[in-house]
Short mmCIF file of C-alpha atoms and ligand atoms in Angstrom, two decimals:
data_model
loop_
_atom_site.label_atom_id
_atom_site.label_comp_id
_atom_site.label_asym_id
_atom_site.label_seq_id
_atom_site.Cartn_x
_atom_site.Cartn_y
_atom_site.Cartn_z
CA MET A 861 -26.58 -32.24 33.30
CA ASN A 862 -29.07 -29.14 31.61
CA LYS A 863 -31.90 -29.22 34.23
CA PRO A 864 -29.38 -28.54 37.47
CA VAL A 865 -27.75 -25.88 34.90
CA GLY A 866 -30.83 -24.38 33.49
CA LEU A 867 -31.95 -23.88 36.98
CA PHE A 868 -28.41 -22.38 38.66
CA SER A 869 -29.35 -20.12 35.30
CA ALA A 870 -32.35 -19.29 36.05
CA ILE A 871 -31.86 -18.96 39.91
CA LEU A 872 -28.74 -16.63 39.15
CA ILE A 873 -30.34 -13.94 36.65
CA THR A 874 -33.62 -14.07 38.78
CA PHE A 875 -30.94 -12.68 41.81
CA LEU A 876 -29.01 -10.65 40.04
CA LEU A 877 -30.59 -8.80 37.65
CA ALA A 878 -30.42 -5.29 39.19
CA GLY A 879 -27.31 -3.62 38.53
CA CYS A 880 -25.85 -5.73 35.59
CA GLY A 881 -27.40 -3.08 32.97
CA VAL A 882 -24.30 -1.82 30.79
CA HIS A 883 -26.77 1.16 30.33
CA SER A 884 -25.02 2.61 33.88
CA THR A 885 -22.07 4.28 34.67
CA VAL A 886 -20.75 5.23 31.32
CA SER A 887 -20.88 9.08 32.25
CA PRO A 888 -18.26 11.35 32.18
CA THR A 889 -18.27 12.25 28.19
CA VAL A 890 -22.05 11.68 27.19
CA GLU A 891 -23.11 15.29 25.60
CA PRO A 892 -25.67 17.83 26.00
CA PRO A 893 -28.85 17.27 24.14
CA SER A 894 -28.33 19.05 20.84
CA PRO A 895 -30.33 22.10 20.54
CA SER A 896 -32.30 21.12 17.29
CA ILE A 897 -33.45 18.27 18.14
CA GLN A 898 -33.96 18.63 22.40
CA ALA A 899 -37.41 19.69 24.21
CA GLU A 900 -39.76 17.40 22.78
CA PRO A 901 -42.22 16.83 24.79
CA LEU A 902 -43.23 13.04 23.51
CA ASP A 903 -39.14 12.21 24.70
CA VAL A 904 -39.68 13.56 27.85
CA HIS A 905 -42.97 11.69 28.28
CA LYS A 906 -41.35 8.13 26.65
CA ALA A 907 -38.56 9.29 29.37
CA LYS A 908 -40.45 8.54 32.50
CA PRO A 909 -39.18 5.91 34.77
CA MET A 910 -41.01 2.47 33.57
CA PRO A 911 -39.38 -0.81 34.89
CA GLU A 912 -37.71 -1.78 32.00
CA MET A 913 -35.74 2.10 31.70
CA SER A 914 -34.91 1.72 35.54
CA GLN A 915 -31.51 1.24 34.82
CA HIS A 916 -30.77 4.52 32.79
CA PRO A 917 -28.86 6.80 34.39
CA GLN A 918 -29.52 10.03 34.92
CA GLU A 919 -27.53 11.08 31.96
CA ASP A 920 -28.61 8.47 29.67
CA ALA A 921 -31.95 10.05 30.19
CA ASP A 922 -30.77 12.96 28.89
CA ILE A 923 -30.22 11.85 25.79
CA PRO A 924 -32.87 12.86 23.51
CA ARG A 925 -34.24 9.83 22.26
CA THR A 926 -36.44 10.42 19.41
CA TYR A 927 -34.67 7.54 17.15
CA HIS A 928 -36.69 4.42 15.84
CA GLY A 929 -34.48 3.65 12.47
CA PRO A 930 -32.28 0.66 11.86
CA VAL A 931 -29.79 0.02 13.67
CA PRO A 932 -25.60 -0.10 12.59
CA ILE A 933 -24.14 -2.93 14.82
CA LEU A 934 -19.93 -2.69 13.96
CA MET A 935 -18.41 -5.88 13.74
CA TYR A 936 -14.93 -6.11 15.11
CA HIS A 937 -12.58 -9.04 16.21
CA SER A 938 -8.66 -8.38 17.50
CA ILE A 939 -7.63 -4.81 17.49
CA HIS A 940 -3.76 -6.01 16.22
CA SER A 941 -1.34 -4.69 13.43
CA ASP A 942 -1.57 -7.20 10.84
CA PRO A 943 -2.74 -5.84 7.10
CA LYS A 944 -2.38 -9.42 6.16
CA ASN A 945 -5.05 -10.04 7.71
CA THR A 946 -8.30 -8.24 7.42
CA LEU A 947 -10.41 -9.59 10.30
CA MET A 948 -7.21 -7.63 12.31
CA VAL A 949 -8.08 -3.69 12.74
CA SER A 950 -4.94 -1.21 13.72
CA PRO A 951 -4.84 0.21 16.93
CA ASP A 952 -4.45 3.44 15.20
CA THR A 953 -7.06 3.05 12.60
CA PHE A 954 -9.31 1.84 15.53
CA GLU A 955 -8.76 4.40 17.94
CA ALA A 956 -9.54 6.87 14.70
CA GLU A 957 -12.51 5.62 13.82
CA MET A 958 -14.02 5.67 17.40
CA GLN A 959 -13.36 8.98 17.41
CA HIS A 960 -15.14 10.13 14.63
CA LEU A 961 -18.14 7.92 15.58
CA LYS A 962 -17.35 10.32 18.53
CA ASP A 963 -17.05 13.93 17.33
CA THR A 964 -20.23 13.27 14.27
CA GLY A 965 -22.69 12.21 17.42
CA TYR A 966 -23.30 9.04 17.61
CA HIS A 967 -24.43 6.79 20.72
CA ALA A 968 -22.23 3.94 21.40
CA ILE A 969 -25.70 1.78 23.25
CA THR A 970 -25.46 -1.76 23.58
CA PHE A 971 -27.99 -4.80 23.43
CA LYS A 972 -29.42 -4.15 26.98
CA ASP A 973 -30.28 -0.63 24.93
CA LEU A 974 -31.76 -2.84 22.60
CA GLU A 975 -35.15 -3.66 24.72
CA ASP A 976 -36.50 -0.54 24.40
CA TRP A 977 -35.97 -1.21 20.35
CA LYS A 978 -37.58 -4.40 20.71
CA GLU A 979 -40.68 -3.22 22.47
CA GLY A 980 -41.07 -0.02 20.32
CA ARG A 981 -39.81 2.86 22.18
CA PRO A 982 -37.18 4.84 20.67
CA LEU A 983 -33.60 5.14 20.79
CA PRO A 984 -30.88 7.45 21.06
CA SER A 985 -30.17 9.54 17.78
CA LYS A 986 -27.05 8.36 15.04
CA PRO A 987 -27.13 4.16 17.68
CA ILE A 988 -25.00 2.13 16.61
CA ILE A 989 -23.84 -0.81 19.06
CA ILE A 990 -19.78 -1.45 18.45
CA THR A 991 -19.68 -5.57 18.58
CA PHE A 992 -16.35 -7.51 18.78
CA ASP A 993 -16.01 -10.83 18.35
CA ASP A 994 -13.85 -13.95 20.39
CA GLY A 995 -12.39 -12.03 23.17
CA TYR A 996 -9.10 -11.29 22.36
CA LYS A 997 -6.67 -10.11 24.88
CA ASP A 998 -6.64 -6.77 22.88
CA ASN A 999 -9.55 -6.15 23.09
CA TYR A 1000 -8.61 -5.49 27.03
CA THR A 1001 -5.54 -3.85 26.29
CA VAL A 1002 -5.86 -2.01 23.49
CA ALA A 1003 -10.09 -1.46 22.37
CA PHE A 1004 -11.07 -0.62 26.00
CA PRO A 1005 -9.26 2.42 27.23
CA VAL A 1006 -10.01 4.10 23.81
CA LEU A 1007 -13.68 3.73 24.68
CA LYS A 1008 -13.71 4.05 27.91
CA ARG A 1009 -11.52 7.55 27.41
CA LEU A 1010 -14.58 8.43 24.40
CA GLY A 1011 -17.55 7.02 26.66
CA LEU A 1012 -18.29 4.88 23.93
CA LYS A 1013 -19.73 1.60 25.51
CA ALA A 1014 -19.86 -2.06 23.40
CA THR A 1015 -20.39 -4.98 23.07
CA ILE A 1016 -17.75 -8.61 23.59
CA PHE A 1017 -18.89 -11.77 22.62
CA VAL A 1018 -16.68 -14.04 24.16
CA VAL A 1019 -15.89 -17.99 24.02
CA SER A 1020 -16.33 -19.07 27.28
CA GLY A 1021 -13.47 -22.03 26.72
CA PHE A 1022 -11.30 -19.42 25.12
CA VAL A 1023 -11.03 -17.71 28.12
CA GLY A 1024 -7.49 -17.54 30.02
CA GLY A 1025 -5.65 -18.63 26.87
CA LYS A 1026 -2.72 -16.94 25.98
CA ASN A 1027 -4.23 -14.37 22.88
CA ASN A 1028 -7.88 -13.87 25.10
CA LEU A 1029 -9.04 -12.06 27.86
CA SER A 1030 -8.97 -13.23 31.48
CA TRP A 1031 -11.95 -13.55 33.52
CA ASP A 1032 -10.92 -11.06 35.73
CA GLU A 1033 -10.72 -8.73 32.80
CA ILE A 1034 -13.80 -9.58 31.76
CA LYS A 1035 -15.22 -8.88 34.66
CA GLU A 1036 -13.31 -5.23 35.03
CA MET A 1037 -14.98 -4.12 31.37
CA GLN A 1038 -18.30 -5.72 32.09
CA GLN A 1039 -18.21 -4.75 35.83
CA SER A 1040 -17.17 -1.04 34.64
CA GLY A 1041 -19.76 -0.33 32.65
CA VAL A 1042 -18.17 0.90 29.49
CA ILE A 1043 -18.76 -3.12 28.24
CA GLU A 1044 -21.63 -5.74 27.60
CA ILE A 1045 -20.40 -9.19 27.51
CA GLY A 1046 -22.25 -11.13 25.17
CA ALA A 1047 -21.78 -14.57 24.55
CA HIS A 1048 -19.82 -17.22 21.05
CA THR A 1049 -20.66 -20.91 23.00
CA VAL A 1050 -18.03 -22.84 24.34
CA SER A 1051 -15.55 -23.61 21.63
CA HIS A 1052 -16.80 -21.78 18.93
CA LEU A 1053 -17.61 -25.41 16.98
CA ASP A 1054 -19.81 -24.68 13.63
CA LEU A 1055 -23.07 -24.78 15.15
CA THR A 1056 -25.09 -26.62 11.93
CA LYS A 1057 -22.48 -29.32 11.98
CA LEU A 1058 -23.86 -30.17 15.66
CA SER A 1059 -26.41 -32.97 16.51
CA GLU A 1060 -29.38 -31.11 19.20
CA LYS A 1061 -27.58 -31.65 22.42
CA GLN A 1062 -23.93 -30.03 21.46
CA LYS A 1063 -26.19 -26.75 20.51
CA TRP A 1064 -27.33 -26.72 23.45
CA GLU A 1065 -23.82 -27.75 25.28
CA GLU A 1066 -22.17 -24.43 23.36
CA ILE A 1067 -24.84 -22.03 23.17
CA HIS A 1068 -26.59 -22.42 27.12
CA GLY A 1069 -23.47 -23.53 28.12
CA SER A 1070 -21.07 -20.37 27.33
CA LYS A 1071 -24.31 -18.29 28.71
CA VAL A 1072 -23.67 -20.35 31.94
CA ALA A 1073 -20.10 -20.45 31.96
CA ILE A 1074 -20.21 -16.19 31.77
CA GLU A 1075 -22.84 -15.35 33.65
CA GLU A 1076 -21.79 -17.27 36.34
CA GLN A 1077 -18.46 -15.69 36.34
CA ILE A 1078 -19.63 -12.17 35.37
CA GLY A 1079 -22.84 -12.38 37.81
CA CYS A 1080 -25.04 -11.02 35.17
CA PRO A 1081 -27.75 -12.18 32.89
CA VAL A 1082 -26.23 -12.58 29.26
CA ILE A 1083 -28.70 -11.76 26.67
CA ALA A 1084 -26.84 -11.38 23.29
CA PHE A 1085 -24.98 -14.27 21.38
CA ALA A 1086 -23.18 -14.17 17.91
CA TYR A 1087 -22.69 -17.06 15.74
CA PRO A 1088 -19.30 -18.60 14.77
CA ALA A 1089 -18.69 -17.17 11.90
CA GLY A 1090 -22.19 -16.50 11.27
CA ARG A 1091 -23.47 -19.74 10.89
CA TYR A 1092 -26.66 -20.40 11.88
CA ASP A 1093 -30.05 -22.54 10.67
CA ASP A 1094 -33.24 -22.68 11.88
CA ALA A 1095 -32.15 -25.52 14.97
CA THR A 1096 -29.39 -22.95 16.09
CA VAL A 1097 -32.13 -20.50 16.19
CA LYS A 1098 -34.59 -22.69 18.54
CA GLU A 1099 -32.03 -23.83 20.38
CA THR A 1100 -30.13 -20.20 20.72
CA GLU A 1101 -34.46 -18.92 21.79
CA LYS A 1102 -34.46 -22.02 24.34
CA ALA A 1103 -31.15 -20.85 25.73
CA GLY A 1104 -32.48 -17.77 27.55
CA PHE A 1105 -30.52 -15.00 24.19
CA GLU A 1106 -33.06 -12.31 23.33
CA PHE A 1107 -30.68 -10.76 20.90
CA ALA A 1108 -28.23 -13.00 18.42
CA VAL A 1109 -26.22 -11.45 15.98
CA THR A 1110 -25.16 -13.02 11.96
CA THR A 1111 -22.14 -12.14 10.13
CA ARG A 1112 -25.26 -10.76 7.08
CA ASN A 1113 -23.75 -7.55 6.09
CA GLY A 1114 -26.07 -4.48 6.35
CA LEU A 1115 -27.97 -2.53 9.16
CA ALA A 1116 -30.16 -4.30 12.34
CA THR A 1117 -34.00 -4.45 11.86
CA PRO A 1118 -36.59 -6.02 14.06
CA GLN A 1119 -38.30 -7.62 10.71
CA GLN A 1120 -34.62 -9.53 10.40
CA GLY A 1121 -35.50 -11.22 13.33
CA LEU A 1122 -34.06 -10.73 16.85
CA LEU A 1123 -31.57 -13.74 16.90
CA THR A 1124 -31.30 -13.03 13.10
CA LEU A 1125 -29.78 -9.44 13.46
CA HIS A 1126 -27.16 -8.37 10.65
CA ARG A 1127 -24.32 -6.56 11.17
CA ILE A 1128 -21.86 -4.59 8.89
CA ARG A 1129 -18.00 -5.74 8.92
CA VAL A 1130 -15.10 -3.34 9.50
CA PRO A 1131 -12.49 -4.68 7.85
CA GLY A 1132 -9.16 -4.12 8.76
CA ASN A 1133 -8.32 -3.59 5.52
CA GLU A 1134 -10.27 0.02 5.31
CA SER A 1135 -8.76 3.17 6.22
CA ALA A 1136 -10.92 5.54 8.82
CA GLU A 1137 -11.25 7.89 5.96
CA ALA A 1138 -13.58 5.37 4.57
CA PHE A 1139 -15.08 4.19 7.61
CA ALA A 1140 -15.82 8.10 8.17
CA LYS A 1141 -17.64 8.17 4.52
CA GLU A 1142 -18.98 5.19 5.23
CA PHE A 1143 -21.06 6.94 8.71
CA PRO A 1144 -21.18 10.25 8.20
ZN1 LIG B 434 -15.86 -15.77 16.22
#
């Protein structure tokens, strides 16, 4: 079973690499470089077209790239009002938080952009990655319009076996978001089991299986993975690497750095009971 699936995956990736980057098309709201940090000859040099960066659109290339530090990776789940559930952030709070990031000059990037970071190339100033776990329907109905309006890119970690469920995204919604260039799709296993409790074979089926299922639907490589409930161990990381993921995120709290290991990157949970004002203080 594994062999043909893996082969198909490899073919798919080779075949479809072009045009799959979420680098592209979030254009309307990219701001011009601020006077204080523009015109650095080094960046102009580094922004010269390279094979790995060929999918950067013009507007992305216009953003000064000078940043080499750690990157905050925000973790959201459902965008829905339920004060009792701290995994849910209300739509109003979410919108205020995104507006704050926009107003204060953050550049929302994706894991595709992190390939630059991985290779030691600079990122845009004030980079941040916005992620959503599980693939809730409201990521499409509530979060996506806000992100699109503000020109903020984000990554949704989809549980492939949950797609089409009552409160979950459908494949059509996933494809629409991915094709918009605003949303990068990551994988979050097939059925959201605790990976540390599974056999090697089961780990592979959950990790690689979700990658293949999503790639078949969206027609693009899936490079980022999130461990369900943040649970992982060495064997889990090994299967994640074997499955071909470039990046994986945990729920360990903190800024992400390459030194953490690209398959065990930390994130910052945005709790549902945190106000937009508190969020603004955390991300000045
Ligand atoms: Zn999850």
